[in-house]
Coordinates of C-alpha atoms in Angstrom, one line a residue:
M1 CA 163.3 221.1 -18.1
A2 CA 161.4 224.4 -17.4
A3 CA 162.8 227.0 -14.8
E4 CA 160.1 226.6 -11.8
D5 CA 160.6 227.5 -8.7
I6 CA 159.9 223.2 -8.6
M7 CA 159.7 221.5 -11.6
I8 CA 158.2 217.7 -10.8
T9 CA 158.2 215.8 -14.5
V10 CA 156.6 212.5 -15.4
L11 CA 158.6 209.6 -15.5
P12 CA 159.4 209.4 -18.5
E13 CA 158.7 205.5 -18.1
L14 CA 155.3 205.7 -16.5
S15 CA 153.9 208.2 -19.7
G16 CA 152.7 207.8 -22.6
R17 CA 150.3 204.1 -21.8
S18 CA 147.7 202.2 -21.3
R19 CA 145.1 202.8 -18.2
S20 CA 145.7 198.8 -18.0
S21 CA 149.4 198.9 -18.6
K22 CA 149.8 201.8 -15.1
K23 CA 147.5 200.0 -12.9
N24 CA 149.9 196.7 -13.8
E25 CA 152.8 199.3 -12.8
R26 CA 151.3 200.1 -9.9
D27 CA 150.3 196.1 -8.9
N28 CA 153.6 195.3 -8.6
F29 CA 154.9 198.4 -6.7
K30 CA 152.4 196.8 -3.8
R31 CA 154.9 193.3 -4.4
S32 CA 157.6 194.6 -5.3
P33 CA 158.8 197.4 -2.3
T34 CA 162.4 197.5 -3.9
A35 CA 160.1 199.1 -6.8
F36 CA 158.3 201.6 -5.5
W37 CA 161.3 203.3 -3.6
K38 CA 163.8 203.2 -6.7
V39 CA 160.7 205.2 -8.6
M40 CA 160.5 207.8 -5.9
K41 CA 163.7 208.1 -5.4
H42 CA 163.6 209.1 -8.7
V43 CA 160.9 211.8 -7.8
F44 CA 162.9 213.7 -5.4
S45 CA 165.4 213.9 -7.8
L46 CA 163.6 215.8 -10.0
Q47 CA 162.1 218.8 -7.6
V48 CA 164.3 221.3 -8.8
Y49 CA 164.2 224.9 -6.4
K50 CA 165.3 228.1 -7.7
V51 CA 167.5 230.4 -5.8
L52 CA 167.5 234.0 -6.0
V53 CA 171.4 234.6 -4.7
R54 CA 172.1 238.6 -4.4
N55 CA 175.5 240.0 -3.7
G56 CA 175.9 243.4 -3.5
D57 CA 174.8 244.9 -6.1
K58 CA 174.9 241.6 -8.5
S59 CA 172.4 238.7 -8.4
W60 CA 172.2 235.8 -10.1
F61 CA 169.7 232.4 -9.6
L62 CA 171.0 229.0 -9.6
F63 CA 168.9 225.5 -9.4
R64 CA 169.4 222.8 -6.6
R65 CA 167.6 219.9 -6.2
Y66 CA 166.7 218.6 -2.4
N67 CA 169.5 215.8 -2.4
E68 CA 171.7 219.3 -2.9
F69 CA 170.3 220.8 -0.2
Y70 CA 170.4 217.6 2.2
G71 CA 174.3 217.4 0.9
L72 CA 175.0 220.7 2.7
H73 CA 173.4 220.1 5.1
E74 CA 175.0 216.8 6.3
K75 CA 178.1 219.2 5.8
I76 CA 177.7 221.6 8.1
K77 CA 176.8 219.6 10.7
K78 CA 180.0 218.1 11.2
L79 CA 181.7 221.0 10.7
Y80 CA 179.5 223.7 12.5
P81 CA 177.6 221.2 15.2
E82 CA 176.9 224.3 17.3
S83 CA 175.0 225.8 14.8
N84 CA 172.1 223.8 15.1
L85 CA 171.2 224.7 11.5
R86 CA 166.9 222.4 10.0
L87 CA 166.9 221.1 7.2
P88 CA 163.0 219.5 5.8
G89 CA 162.9 216.2 6.4
K90 CA 162.5 213.6 3.7
K91 CA 159.1 212.6 2.8
I92 CA 158.1 210.1 1.1
F93 CA 154.1 209.9 1.2
G94 CA 152.7 213.0 0.8
N95 CA 155.3 214.4 -1.4
L96 CA 153.9 215.6 -3.7
D97 CA 151.0 217.8 -1.7
P98 CA 151.0 220.9 -2.5
D99 CA 150.8 222.1 1.1
F100 CA 154.2 219.4 1.9
I101 CA 155.5 221.6 -1.0
Q102 CA 155.4 225.1 0.4
Q103 CA 156.2 223.9 3.6
R104 CA 159.7 222.2 2.2
R105 CA 159.9 225.5 0.3
D106 CA 159.6 228.0 3.5
G107 CA 162.1 226.0 5.2
L108 CA 164.9 226.1 2.4
D109 CA 164.4 229.3 2.5
D110 CA 164.9 229.2 6.4
F111 CA 168.1 227.3 5.5
I112 CA 169.7 229.4 3.2
Q113 CA 168.7 232.5 4.8
K114 CA 170.6 231.3 8.1
L115 CA 174.1 230.0 6.1
V116 CA 174.6 233.7 4.2
T117 CA 174.1 235.5 7.6
H118 CA 175.9 233.0 9.9
P119 CA 179.5 235.0 10.4
K120 CA 181.2 231.7 10.2
I121 CA 179.5 229.1 7.5
S122 CA 178.6 231.8 5.1
Q123 CA 183.2 231.7 4.5
N124 CA 183.2 228.3 3.9
P125 CA 183.7 226.6 0.7
E126 CA 181.5 224.7 0.1
V127 CA 178.9 227.1 1.2
R128 CA 180.3 229.5 -1.2
A129 CA 180.5 226.6 -4.1
F130 CA 176.4 225.9 -3.0
L131 CA 175.9 229.4 -3.6
T132 CA 178.9 230.4 -6.8
L133 CA 179.8 233.5 -4.7
D134 CA 183.1 233.0 -5.9
N135 CA 182.3 232.3 -9.9
P136 CA 184.1 234.9 -11.5
R137 CA 181.2 235.5 -14.2
N138 CA 178.5 236.5 -11.4
A139 CA 180.6 239.4 -10.3
Q140 CA 181.2 240.8 -13.2
E141 CA 177.8 240.1 -14.8
P142 CA 174.6 240.7 -12.4
V143 CA 171.3 238.4 -14.4
D144 CA 168.8 240.5 -14.6
T145 CA 166.4 239.7 -12.1
D146 CA 162.9 240.8 -13.3
T147 CA 163.1 237.9 -16.2
F148 CA 164.5 234.5 -16.4
E149 CA 163.7 232.0 -19.4
D150 CA 164.0 228.3 -19.4
S151 CA 167.5 228.0 -18.2
D152 CA 169.9 224.7 -16.1
T153 CA 172.4 226.6 -15.9
M154 CA 174.0 228.9 -12.8
D155 CA 175.2 231.3 -13.9
R156 CA 172.6 232.7 -16.5
K157 CA 173.4 236.3 -17.9
D158 CA 170.4 238.1 -18.8
T159 CA 170.8 241.6 -21.5
N160 CA 167.0 241.4 -22.4
P161 CA 168.0 244.7 -24.6
V162 CA 165.5 247.6 -24.7
N163 CA 165.0 250.5 -26.8
L164 CA 163.9 253.4 -24.8
G165 CA 164.5 255.8 -27.5
P166 CA 167.0 258.9 -28.2
S167 CA 168.5 257.5 -25.5
E168 CA 169.6 253.6 -25.6
R169 CA 169.9 251.6 -22.7
T170 CA 170.2 247.8 -22.0
C171 CA 167.3 247.7 -19.6
V172 CA 164.2 249.4 -17.1
K173 CA 164.4 248.9 -13.8
P174 CA 163.7 251.1 -10.5
S175 CA 166.6 253.0 -9.9
D176 CA 166.4 254.6 -13.7
F177 CA 163.7 257.4 -12.2
E178 CA 163.2 259.5 -9.3
F179 CA 160.0 258.7 -6.7
L180 CA 158.7 262.4 -5.5
K181 CA 155.4 261.3 -4.3
V182 CA 152.8 259.3 -3.1
I183 CA 149.5 259.8 -4.6
G184 CA 147.4 256.8 -3.8
K185 CA 147.3 253.6 -2.6
G186 CA 145.3 250.5 -2.6
S187 CA 145.3 246.6 -1.0
F188 CA 149.1 245.4 -2.5
G189 CA 151.3 248.7 -2.5
K190 CA 151.4 252.6 -3.7
V191 CA 151.2 254.9 -6.9
L192 CA 153.8 257.4 -6.5
L193 CA 154.7 260.3 -9.5
A194 CA 157.9 260.1 -10.9
R195 CA 160.5 261.4 -13.4
H196 CA 162.7 260.0 -15.9
K197 CA 166.0 260.5 -14.7
L198 CA 167.7 260.6 -18.3
E199 CA 164.2 261.8 -20.5
G200 CA 162.7 264.1 -17.6
N201 CA 159.2 262.4 -18.3
I202 CA 156.5 262.3 -15.9
Y203 CA 155.1 258.9 -14.8
A204 CA 152.4 257.6 -12.0
I205 CA 154.0 254.7 -11.0
K206 CA 151.9 252.0 -9.3
V207 CA 154.3 249.9 -7.3
L208 CA 152.5 246.4 -6.0
Q209 CA 154.1 243.9 -3.6
K210 CA 154.7 240.5 -4.6
Q211 CA 154.3 238.8 -1.5
A212 CA 150.6 240.8 -0.5
I213 CA 149.9 239.9 -3.7
M214 CA 150.7 235.9 -3.6
K215 CA 149.6 235.9 0.1
R216 CA 145.6 237.0 -1.4
N217 CA 145.8 235.0 -4.3
E218 CA 145.8 238.0 -6.3
A219 CA 148.5 236.9 -9.3
K220 CA 145.9 236.4 -12.2
H221 CA 144.6 239.3 -11.3
I222 CA 148.0 241.9 -11.8
M223 CA 148.5 239.8 -14.5
A224 CA 145.4 240.7 -16.5
E225 CA 146.0 244.0 -15.3
R226 CA 148.7 244.3 -16.9
N227 CA 147.8 242.0 -20.4
V228 CA 144.4 244.7 -20.7
L229 CA 146.9 247.8 -20.0
L230 CA 149.1 246.7 -23.0
K231 CA 146.3 246.8 -25.4
N232 CA 145.0 250.2 -23.7
I233 CA 148.1 252.2 -25.3
K234 CA 147.0 253.5 -27.8
H235 CA 142.5 255.0 -26.5
P236 CA 142.2 258.2 -25.7
F237 CA 140.1 257.9 -22.5
L238 CA 142.5 254.8 -20.8
V239 CA 145.4 255.1 -19.1
G240 CA 148.2 253.5 -20.9
L241 CA 151.0 251.8 -20.0
H242 CA 154.9 252.6 -21.4
Y243 CA 156.8 250.0 -19.2
S244 CA 155.7 247.0 -16.6
F245 CA 158.6 245.9 -15.0
Q246 CA 159.8 243.6 -11.8
T247 CA 162.4 242.8 -9.4
A248 CA 162.7 240.1 -6.6
D249 CA 160.0 241.5 -4.0
K250 CA 158.0 244.4 -6.2
L251 CA 155.7 245.1 -9.9
Y252 CA 156.1 248.2 -11.6
F253 CA 153.4 249.7 -13.4
V254 CA 154.5 252.7 -15.1
L255 CA 151.2 254.5 -16.1
D256 CA 150.6 258.0 -18.1
Y257 CA 150.7 260.4 -15.3
V258 CA 146.8 261.9 -14.6
N259 CA 146.8 264.9 -12.4
G260 CA 143.1 266.3 -12.7
G261 CA 141.1 264.4 -9.7
E262 CA 139.4 261.4 -9.3
L263 CA 135.6 261.4 -10.3
F264 CA 135.0 260.9 -7.1
F265 CA 137.1 263.5 -5.4
H266 CA 135.0 265.9 -7.8
L267 CA 131.6 264.5 -6.8
Q268 CA 132.3 264.3 -2.9
R269 CA 132.8 267.9 -3.5
E270 CA 130.0 269.0 -5.7
R271 CA 127.9 266.2 -4.5
Y272 CA 126.6 266.0 -8.1
F273 CA 127.0 267.8 -11.7
P274 CA 124.5 269.5 -14.2
E275 CA 123.5 267.4 -16.8
Q276 CA 125.4 268.1 -19.6
R277 CA 128.3 267.5 -17.5
A278 CA 127.5 264.0 -16.3
R279 CA 126.3 263.6 -20.1
F280 CA 130.2 264.3 -21.4
Y281 CA 131.8 261.8 -19.3
A282 CA 129.1 259.3 -19.7
A283 CA 130.1 259.6 -23.2
E284 CA 133.9 258.9 -22.8
M285 CA 133.3 256.2 -20.0
G286 CA 130.9 254.6 -22.5
S287 CA 133.3 255.2 -25.7
A288 CA 136.2 253.2 -22.9
I289 CA 134.0 250.4 -22.2
G290 CA 133.2 250.0 -25.4
Y291 CA 136.7 249.9 -26.9
L292 CA 137.5 246.9 -24.2
H293 CA 134.6 245.3 -25.4
S294 CA 135.6 245.0 -28.9
L295 CA 138.7 243.5 -27.9
N296 CA 136.5 240.7 -25.4
I297 CA 137.4 242.2 -22.2
I298 CA 134.6 243.1 -19.3
Y299 CA 135.8 246.1 -17.3
R300 CA 133.6 245.0 -14.4
D301 CA 134.5 247.8 -11.6
L302 CA 133.5 250.8 -13.4
K303 CA 133.5 253.8 -10.5
P304 CA 133.8 256.5 -9.9
E305 CA 137.5 256.0 -7.7
N306 CA 138.8 254.1 -10.8
I307 CA 137.8 257.3 -13.4
L308 CA 140.2 260.3 -13.5
L309 CA 140.1 263.8 -15.1
D310 CA 142.9 264.6 -17.0
S311 CA 144.9 268.6 -16.6
K312 CA 141.6 269.1 -19.6
G313 CA 139.0 267.7 -17.7
H314 CA 138.8 264.6 -20.5
I315 CA 138.5 261.0 -18.6
T316 CA 140.2 258.2 -17.8
L317 CA 139.8 255.5 -17.2
T318 CA 142.1 252.5 -14.8
D319 CA 142.9 249.9 -12.9
F320 CA 142.0 246.9 -14.8
G321 CA 142.8 244.6 -12.4
L322 CA 138.8 243.0 -12.4
C323 CA 138.7 243.0 -15.1
K324 CA 138.2 239.5 -17.4
E325 CA 139.2 238.8 -20.9
G326 CA 138.7 236.5 -23.6
I327 CA 134.9 236.5 -23.7
E328 CA 133.2 236.6 -26.8
G329 CA 130.3 238.1 -28.5
M330 CA 127.0 236.9 -26.4
G331 CA 129.8 234.7 -23.7
T332 CA 129.6 235.1 -20.4
T333 CA 131.3 234.2 -17.3
N334 CA 130.4 233.7 -13.4
T335 CA 132.6 235.0 -10.5
F336 CA 131.6 237.1 -8.5
C337 CA 133.9 240.1 -8.4
G338 CA 133.6 244.2 -8.7
T339 CA 132.3 247.3 -6.2
P340 CA 129.1 246.6 -3.7
E341 CA 127.3 250.3 -4.8
Y342 CA 127.8 248.9 -8.0
L343 CA 127.2 245.2 -8.3
A344 CA 124.5 244.1 -11.7
P345 CA 121.6 241.9 -10.4
E346 CA 122.7 238.8 -12.2
V347 CA 126.0 239.1 -10.0
L348 CA 124.3 238.9 -6.8
R349 CA 122.4 236.3 -8.0
K350 CA 125.5 234.5 -9.1
Q351 CA 124.7 233.8 -12.3
P352 CA 126.3 233.8 -15.4
Y353 CA 127.2 237.5 -16.4
D354 CA 128.1 239.4 -20.0
K355 CA 129.1 242.6 -21.0
T356 CA 125.9 243.5 -19.7
V357 CA 127.1 244.3 -16.2
D358 CA 129.3 247.0 -17.3
W359 CA 126.2 249.0 -18.7
W360 CA 124.6 248.5 -15.3
C361 CA 127.6 249.9 -14.1
L362 CA 127.4 253.0 -16.6
G363 CA 124.0 253.6 -15.5
A364 CA 124.9 253.3 -12.0
V365 CA 127.5 256.5 -12.3
L366 CA 125.6 258.1 -14.4
Y367 CA 123.3 258.2 -11.6
E368 CA 125.2 259.1 -9.2
M369 CA 126.3 262.1 -11.0
M370 CA 123.3 263.2 -11.8
Y371 CA 121.1 262.4 -7.7
G372 CA 124.5 262.7 -6.0
L373 CA 124.8 259.0 -5.1
P374 CA 124.5 255.4 -7.0
P375 CA 120.7 254.5 -7.5
F376 CA 120.1 251.7 -5.0
Y377 CA 122.7 253.0 -2.1
S378 CA 122.6 251.7 1.8
R379 CA 125.0 252.1 4.8
D380 CA 123.7 247.9 5.1
T381 CA 124.8 246.4 2.8
A382 CA 122.4 243.5 2.7
E383 CA 120.1 246.3 2.5
M384 CA 121.6 248.2 -0.1
Y385 CA 121.9 243.9 -2.1
D386 CA 118.4 244.1 -1.6
N387 CA 117.2 246.9 -3.5
I388 CA 119.6 246.3 -6.7
L389 CA 117.8 242.9 -6.3
Y390 CA 114.1 244.0 -5.9
K391 CA 113.8 247.6 -5.5
P392 CA 111.8 249.3 -8.4
L393 CA 114.4 252.6 -9.9
R394 CA 113.1 256.1 -9.1
L395 CA 113.5 258.8 -10.9
R396 CA 113.4 262.5 -9.9
T397 CA 111.9 265.1 -12.4
N398 CA 114.4 266.9 -12.0
V399 CA 117.0 265.8 -15.4
S400 CA 115.7 265.5 -18.7
A401 CA 113.2 263.1 -20.1
A402 CA 116.1 261.2 -22.3
A403 CA 117.8 261.1 -19.1
R404 CA 115.6 259.4 -17.2
S405 CA 115.3 257.0 -20.3
I406 CA 118.8 256.5 -20.1
L407 CA 118.8 255.7 -17.1
E408 CA 115.5 253.3 -16.7
G409 CA 117.0 251.2 -20.0
L410 CA 121.3 251.1 -18.3
L411 CA 120.0 250.0 -14.7
Q412 CA 117.4 247.3 -16.1
K413 CA 117.1 244.3 -13.7
E414 CA 117.0 241.5 -16.2
K415 CA 120.0 241.5 -18.5
E416 CA 118.2 240.7 -21.4
K417 CA 116.1 243.7 -21.6
R418 CA 119.1 246.0 -20.1
L419 CA 120.2 249.2 -23.2
G420 CA 123.3 247.0 -24.7
C421 CA 122.2 243.7 -24.9
Q422 CA 121.4 243.6 -28.5
Q423 CA 123.8 245.5 -30.2
D424 CA 126.2 246.7 -27.3
F425 CA 128.2 250.2 -27.5
M426 CA 126.4 250.6 -30.4
E427 CA 123.2 250.7 -28.9
V428 CA 124.3 252.8 -26.4
K429 CA 125.5 255.3 -27.8
S430 CA 122.4 256.1 -30.3
H431 CA 120.0 256.7 -27.2
D432 CA 118.1 260.0 -27.6
F433 CA 120.6 261.0 -24.2
F434 CA 123.9 261.5 -26.0
V435 CA 122.0 262.4 -29.7
D436 CA 123.9 266.0 -29.3
V437 CA 127.7 264.4 -29.4
N438 CA 129.7 263.8 -31.6
W439 CA 131.7 260.6 -31.7
D440 CA 133.8 261.2 -33.4
E441 CA 135.2 264.4 -32.0
L442 CA 134.5 262.9 -28.7
D443 CA 137.2 260.2 -29.4
E444 CA 139.6 262.7 -31.1
K445 CA 139.6 265.2 -28.1
K446 CA 138.5 268.0 -30.1
M447 CA 135.0 268.2 -27.7
K448 CA 135.5 271.3 -25.4
P449 CA 135.2 269.8 -21.0
P450 CA 132.6 271.1 -19.3
Y451 CA 134.9 271.6 -16.6
N452 CA 138.2 271.9 -16.6
P453 CA 140.4 271.0 -13.1
N454 CA 143.1 274.7 -13.9
V455 CA 146.5 272.2 -12.7
S456 CA 149.5 274.7 -13.1
G457 CA 151.6 271.9 -14.2
Q458 CA 152.6 269.0 -14.1
L459 CA 153.7 268.8 -10.6
D460 CA 150.6 270.6 -9.6
L461 CA 149.2 267.8 -7.2
K462 CA 145.9 269.4 -5.4
H463 CA 143.5 267.3 -6.7
F464 CA 145.7 264.0 -4.9
D465 CA 144.5 263.0 -1.6
P466 CA 146.9 265.5 1.3
E467 CA 146.8 263.0 3.2
F468 CA 149.0 260.3 0.3
V469 CA 151.1 263.5 -0.7
R470 CA 152.7 264.6 2.6
E471 CA 153.4 260.3 3.4
P472 CA 156.9 259.7 2.8
V473 CA 158.5 258.3 -0.5
P474 CA 160.0 254.6 0.7
A475 CA 163.4 254.0 -0.4
S476 CA 162.7 250.5 -1.0
V477 CA 160.7 251.4 -4.4
G478 CA 164.3 253.3 -6.1
K479 CA 166.3 250.2 -5.2
S480 CA 167.0 248.1 -8.8
M481 CA 167.9 245.5 -5.6
G482 CA 165.4 245.2 -2.7
T483 CA 167.7 244.6 0.3
S484 CA 170.8 246.1 2.3
K485 CA 173.0 243.0 3.2
L486 CA 176.1 242.6 1.3
V487 CA 175.0 238.7 0.3
S488 CA 171.3 237.3 0.7
A489 CA 169.9 234.2 -0.9
S490 CA 166.2 233.4 -1.0
V491 CA 164.6 230.4 -2.5
M492 CA 162.1 232.0 -5.1
E493 CA 158.3 231.6 -5.0
A494 CA 157.5 234.6 -7.2
D495 CA 159.0 235.0 -10.7
S496 CA 156.9 232.3 -11.9
M497 CA 153.7 233.3 -11.0
F498 CA 154.7 236.7 -12.5
Q499 CA 156.3 235.6 -16.0
G500 CA 156.1 237.1 -19.0
F501 CA 155.1 240.5 -16.5
S502 CA 157.5 242.3 -17.6
Y503 CA 157.1 245.1 -21.1
V504 CA 158.2 247.6 -22.8
P505 CA 157.2 250.1 -25.8
P506 CA 157.9 249.6 -29.2
A507 CA 161.3 252.1 -30.4
E508 CA 158.5 253.8 -32.3
D509 CA 156.3 254.3 -29.3
A510 CA 158.9 254.7 -26.3
F511 CA 158.0 257.9 -25.1
S512 CA 155.5 258.8 -27.3

């Protein structure tokens, strides 16, 4: 049986039969209440809940059916009638309803939290046995809470060996890093500057709160970002992932540290860029997007905030949470997502769209770099959407004819006529605007960037928002166990959503 938060298995006697035989069985249930209650009792017994138990710096998973919670509750009521502990009641009809399942999980979690925090009940032998607190293996062999495998065991040992290069250790965890500064914030967490304690390497670590992700139903986007990052690790203009791992309440992306500042930061300061500089950045962006397209990935969120400069002035594309994987050839998708200023017309029309949405975004960013604002910008979002859909593109003559031509091609409202609609990146890179770009040298970073951020070293934070840098580093991000309690326990929900999140590089790639 798979180790999930709640496991409901189809009854063997009801599976693999014809529709008519199942109808007969349902009719039998109507005629025979005893048969119905017997089957439903069996369904109850197949609901299994995963419980995370922490004891000091040790932790482990155990698996309990509802009836086991119920049996413990009955004993506690008799022994401690004054405790008034409550357990979610039994329910037959609607038992498989998702809302009921969520309510029951929450109720069980509340029940078990009260068990371990009650000074008397927490010391009861029945409770300690239920949580396997006195199992000597649990005292000596902590389970890695970052990953789990299918298992029915209560005392699972997870060795998960990882080769981290010259100084080999058995796992990657938050306490391996010294968290130095906050350098960014997002919807689900923060980005922190961190140093690996043993290797001394500097990283940017994105720390995300699982609870916030689940509340907004964004787990799929986070896993998509992790998947895309794994494919990016060798491309010169895409941020590289070194590790991903998780604790009970947080996800960690250990990423390349890039400290030349956001393109957005530089645009705000300088208002617009000379055409030569805009062309250089657009070429590197185009190379990155073309690479993603070759992997059947649509980026969908190209904007100055997601484009970083490295210490030499080359661009680094980051934030892959809106990427769509598996779009082959002229394949389409239809999810409405992106950033308002850069949405393509077909996205606003809620029509199926393809990889050409990324070329629209490239056109919008190129326009902004040369003119100072996105092409159809308005403070009124509704008016801006109307402009994107219907307003003709107007180009001032302070840029070259080739620049105006590529903007007209990329910002074509009909995707079937847009530059890149036929041959994707090959079509874009062949435009006259890029005639002086040596693409091989560009991808090898042999072309000299037109601007140098002039950072003094890895810890130079002058291109980061001072508001972030002044923030204190949360103490919890560096703890491998997300609790200060001596003993705690919770009915888990998050891990099944993030199964497979953890990643470490092959030995030859470690700290390369």
